PDB file of C-alpha atoms in Angstrom:
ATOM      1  CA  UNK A1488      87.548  36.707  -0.668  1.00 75.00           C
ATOM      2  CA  UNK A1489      88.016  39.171  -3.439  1.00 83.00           C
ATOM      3  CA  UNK A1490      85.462  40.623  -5.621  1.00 84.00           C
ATOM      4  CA  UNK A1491      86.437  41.720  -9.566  1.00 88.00           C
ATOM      5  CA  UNK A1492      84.331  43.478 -11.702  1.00 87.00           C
ATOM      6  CA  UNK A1493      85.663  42.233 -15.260  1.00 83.00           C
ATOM      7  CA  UNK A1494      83.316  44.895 -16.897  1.00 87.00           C
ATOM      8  CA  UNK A1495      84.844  47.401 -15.333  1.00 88.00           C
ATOM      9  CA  UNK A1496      87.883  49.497 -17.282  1.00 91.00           C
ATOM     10  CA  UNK A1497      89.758  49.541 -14.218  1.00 91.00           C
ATOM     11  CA  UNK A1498      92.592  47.046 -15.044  1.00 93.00           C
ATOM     12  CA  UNK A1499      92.268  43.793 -12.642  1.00 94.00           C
ATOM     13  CA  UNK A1500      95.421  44.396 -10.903  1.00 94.00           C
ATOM     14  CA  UNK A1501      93.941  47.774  -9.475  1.00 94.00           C
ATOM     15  CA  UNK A1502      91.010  45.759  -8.861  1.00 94.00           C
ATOM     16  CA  UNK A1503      92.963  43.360  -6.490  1.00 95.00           C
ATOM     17  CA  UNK A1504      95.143  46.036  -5.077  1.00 94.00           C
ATOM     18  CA  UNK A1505      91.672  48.214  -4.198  1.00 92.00           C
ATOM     19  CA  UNK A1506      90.041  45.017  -2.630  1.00 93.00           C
ATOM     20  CA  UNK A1507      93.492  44.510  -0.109  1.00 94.00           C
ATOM     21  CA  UNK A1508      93.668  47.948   1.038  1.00 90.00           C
ATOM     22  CA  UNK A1509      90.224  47.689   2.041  1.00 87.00           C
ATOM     23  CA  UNK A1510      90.470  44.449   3.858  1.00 90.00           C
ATOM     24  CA  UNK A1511      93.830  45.662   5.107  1.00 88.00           C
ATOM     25  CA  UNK A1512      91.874  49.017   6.247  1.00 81.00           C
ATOM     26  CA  UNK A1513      88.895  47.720   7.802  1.00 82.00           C
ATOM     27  CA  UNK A1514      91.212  44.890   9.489  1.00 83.00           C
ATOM     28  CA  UNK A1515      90.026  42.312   7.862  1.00 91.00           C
ATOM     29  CA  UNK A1516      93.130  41.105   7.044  1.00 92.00           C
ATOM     30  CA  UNK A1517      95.593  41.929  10.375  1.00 92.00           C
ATOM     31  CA  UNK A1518      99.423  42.487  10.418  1.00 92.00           C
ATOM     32  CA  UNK A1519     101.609  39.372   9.682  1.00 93.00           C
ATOM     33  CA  UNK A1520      98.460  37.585   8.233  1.00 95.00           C
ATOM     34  CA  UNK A1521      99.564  35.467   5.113  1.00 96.00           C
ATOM     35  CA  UNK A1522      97.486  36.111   1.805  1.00 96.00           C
ATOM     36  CA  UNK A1523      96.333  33.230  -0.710  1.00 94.00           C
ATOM     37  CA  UNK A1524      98.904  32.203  -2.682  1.00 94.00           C
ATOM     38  CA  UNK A1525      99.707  33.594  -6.433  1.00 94.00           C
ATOM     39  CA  UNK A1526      98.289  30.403  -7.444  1.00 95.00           C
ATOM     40  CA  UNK A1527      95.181  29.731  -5.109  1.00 95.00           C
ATOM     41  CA  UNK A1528      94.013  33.232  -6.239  1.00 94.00           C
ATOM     42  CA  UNK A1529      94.903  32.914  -9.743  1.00 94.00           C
ATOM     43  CA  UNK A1530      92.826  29.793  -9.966  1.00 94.00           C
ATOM     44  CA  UNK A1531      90.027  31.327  -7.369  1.00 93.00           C
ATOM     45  CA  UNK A1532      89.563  34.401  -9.821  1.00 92.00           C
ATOM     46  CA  UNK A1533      90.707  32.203 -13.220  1.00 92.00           C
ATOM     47  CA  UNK A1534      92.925  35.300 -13.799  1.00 93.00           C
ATOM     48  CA  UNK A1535      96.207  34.752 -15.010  1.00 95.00           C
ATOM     49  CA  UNK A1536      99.006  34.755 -12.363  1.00 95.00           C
ATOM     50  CA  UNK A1537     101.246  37.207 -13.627  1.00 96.00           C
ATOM     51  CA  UNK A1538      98.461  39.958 -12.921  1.00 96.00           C
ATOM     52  CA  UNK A1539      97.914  38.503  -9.358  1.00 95.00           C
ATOM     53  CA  UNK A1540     101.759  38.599  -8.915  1.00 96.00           C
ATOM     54  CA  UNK A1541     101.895  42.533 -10.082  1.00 97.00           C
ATOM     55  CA  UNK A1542      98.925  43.124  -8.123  1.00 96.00           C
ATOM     56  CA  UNK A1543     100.659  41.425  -4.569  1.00 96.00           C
ATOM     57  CA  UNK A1544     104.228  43.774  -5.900  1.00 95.00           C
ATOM     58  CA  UNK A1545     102.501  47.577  -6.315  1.00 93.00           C
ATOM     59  CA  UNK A1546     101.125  46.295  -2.532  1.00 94.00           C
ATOM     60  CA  UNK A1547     104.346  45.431  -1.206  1.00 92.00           C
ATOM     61  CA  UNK A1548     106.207  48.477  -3.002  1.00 89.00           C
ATOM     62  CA  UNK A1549     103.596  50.663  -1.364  1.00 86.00           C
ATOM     63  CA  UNK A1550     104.239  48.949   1.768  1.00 86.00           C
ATOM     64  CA  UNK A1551     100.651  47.696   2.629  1.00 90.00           C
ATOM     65  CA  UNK A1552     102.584  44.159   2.014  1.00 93.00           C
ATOM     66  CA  UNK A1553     105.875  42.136   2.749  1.00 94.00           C
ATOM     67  CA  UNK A1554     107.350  39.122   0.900  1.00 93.00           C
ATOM     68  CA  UNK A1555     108.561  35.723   2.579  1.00 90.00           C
ATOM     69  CA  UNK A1556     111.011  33.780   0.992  1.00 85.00           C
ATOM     70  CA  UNK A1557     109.141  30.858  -0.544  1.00 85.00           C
ATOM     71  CA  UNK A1558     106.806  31.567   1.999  1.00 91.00           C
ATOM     72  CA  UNK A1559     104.357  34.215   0.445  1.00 94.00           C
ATOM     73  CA  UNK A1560     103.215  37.753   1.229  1.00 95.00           C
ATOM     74  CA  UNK A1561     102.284  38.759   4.212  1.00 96.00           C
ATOM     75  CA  UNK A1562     100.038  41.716   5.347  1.00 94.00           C
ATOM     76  CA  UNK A1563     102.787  44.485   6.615  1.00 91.00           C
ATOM     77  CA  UNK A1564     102.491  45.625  10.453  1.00 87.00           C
ATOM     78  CA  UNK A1565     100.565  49.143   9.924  1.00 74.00           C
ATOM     79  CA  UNK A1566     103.860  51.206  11.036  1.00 65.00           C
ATOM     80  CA  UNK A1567     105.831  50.140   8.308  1.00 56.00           C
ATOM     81  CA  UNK A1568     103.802  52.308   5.950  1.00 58.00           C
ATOM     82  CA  UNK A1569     104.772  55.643   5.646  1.00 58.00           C
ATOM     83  CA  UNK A1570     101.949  57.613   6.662  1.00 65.00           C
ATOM     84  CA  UNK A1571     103.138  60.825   5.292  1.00 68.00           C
ATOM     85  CA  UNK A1572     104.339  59.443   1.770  1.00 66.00           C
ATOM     86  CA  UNK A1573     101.051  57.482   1.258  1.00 70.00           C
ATOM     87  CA  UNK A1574      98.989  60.568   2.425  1.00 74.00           C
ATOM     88  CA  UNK A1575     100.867  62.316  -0.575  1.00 74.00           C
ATOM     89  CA  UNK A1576     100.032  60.057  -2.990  1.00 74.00           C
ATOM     90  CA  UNK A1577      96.373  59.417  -1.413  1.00 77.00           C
ATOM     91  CA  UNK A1578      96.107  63.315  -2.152  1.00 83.00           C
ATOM     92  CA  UNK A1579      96.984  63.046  -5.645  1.00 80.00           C
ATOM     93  CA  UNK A1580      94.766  60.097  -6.392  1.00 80.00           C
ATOM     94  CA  UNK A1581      91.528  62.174  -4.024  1.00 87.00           C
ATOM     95  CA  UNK A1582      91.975  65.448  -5.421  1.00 88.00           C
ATOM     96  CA  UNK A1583      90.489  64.902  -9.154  1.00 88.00           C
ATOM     97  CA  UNK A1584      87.616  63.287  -7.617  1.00 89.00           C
ATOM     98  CA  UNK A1585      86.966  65.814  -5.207  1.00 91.00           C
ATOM     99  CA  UNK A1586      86.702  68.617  -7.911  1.00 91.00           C
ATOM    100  CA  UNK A1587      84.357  66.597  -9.931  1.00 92.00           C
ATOM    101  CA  UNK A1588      82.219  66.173  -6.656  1.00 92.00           C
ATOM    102  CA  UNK A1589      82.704  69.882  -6.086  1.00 93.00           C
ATOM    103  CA  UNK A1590      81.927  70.498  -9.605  1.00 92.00           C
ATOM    104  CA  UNK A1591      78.549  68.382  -9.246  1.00 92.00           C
ATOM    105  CA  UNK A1592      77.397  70.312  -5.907  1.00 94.00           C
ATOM    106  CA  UNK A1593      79.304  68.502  -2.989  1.00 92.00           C
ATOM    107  CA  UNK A1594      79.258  70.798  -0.053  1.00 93.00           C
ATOM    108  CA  UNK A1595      81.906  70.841   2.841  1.00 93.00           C
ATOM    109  CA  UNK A1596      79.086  69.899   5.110  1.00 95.00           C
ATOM    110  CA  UNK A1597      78.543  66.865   2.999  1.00 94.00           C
ATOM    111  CA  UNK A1598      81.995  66.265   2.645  1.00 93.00           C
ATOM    112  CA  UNK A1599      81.900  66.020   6.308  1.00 93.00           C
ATOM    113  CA  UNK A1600      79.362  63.600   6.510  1.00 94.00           C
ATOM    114  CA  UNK A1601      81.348  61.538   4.310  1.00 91.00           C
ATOM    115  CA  UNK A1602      84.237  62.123   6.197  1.00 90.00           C
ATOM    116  CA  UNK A1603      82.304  61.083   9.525  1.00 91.00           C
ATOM    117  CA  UNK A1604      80.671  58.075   8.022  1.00 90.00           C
ATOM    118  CA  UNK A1605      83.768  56.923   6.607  1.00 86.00           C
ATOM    119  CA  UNK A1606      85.535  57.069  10.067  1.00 84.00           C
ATOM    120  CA  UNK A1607      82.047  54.940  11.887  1.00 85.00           C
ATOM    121  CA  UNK A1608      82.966  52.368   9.146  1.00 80.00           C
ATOM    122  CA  UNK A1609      86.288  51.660  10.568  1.00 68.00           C
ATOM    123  CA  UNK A1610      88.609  54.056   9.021  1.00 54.00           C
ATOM    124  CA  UNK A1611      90.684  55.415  11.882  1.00 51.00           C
ATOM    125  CA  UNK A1612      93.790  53.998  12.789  1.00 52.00           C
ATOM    126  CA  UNK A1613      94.807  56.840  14.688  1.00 49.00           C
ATOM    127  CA  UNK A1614      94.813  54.256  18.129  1.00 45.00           C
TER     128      UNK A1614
END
């Protein structure tokens, strides 16, 4: 179900966090769906628990997930994210990235076509 890259510097935790949102995004994974366990993808990914655990808390801190008592973590309905607080910080994390792609030639036009591919590909939750 998930997909690591252990030669990657990006620390596995980010890894597993970047590989939710996306199946959270593309609705993959729907609202009040239960993830694996700690342990199931610990032993799935032979990673050690405590990094699944942190990866399953930045989710539910963020708000993409929600906690069970000795039940799990479940994916969070998409309205109790905070559009405008994630936006923010979706801003902060874009911006670098889009001055490097600036930098190397991007033009708005191609931004666009990014933009418009990225929205074909199931990005808009605008319903």
């Amino acid at each position: 179900m998930f997909e690591l890259d252990l030669r990657s510097r990006k620390p596995i935790y980010e890894q597993l966090m970047d590989n939710i949102k996306e199946l959270i995004v593309t609705s993959v994974l729907k609202p009040d769906e239960k993830l694996p366990s700690v342990r199931h993808v610990s032993q799935e990914l032979t990673v050690n628990p405590n990094t699944i655990q942190k990866a399953y808390r930045e989710l539910e801190r963020q708000g993409f997930l929600y906690s069970a008592s000795r039940k799990g973590y479940f994916v969070a309905p998409t309205d109790w994210i905070s559009n405008d607080r994630k936006l923010e910080e979706m801003k902060d994390q874009f911006r670098p990235l889009l001055k490097e792609a600036i930098y190397m030639g991007l033009t708005k036009e191609e931004l666009l076509r990014w933009f418009e591919e990225a929205e074909q590909e199931g990005g808009d939750h605008r319903d």
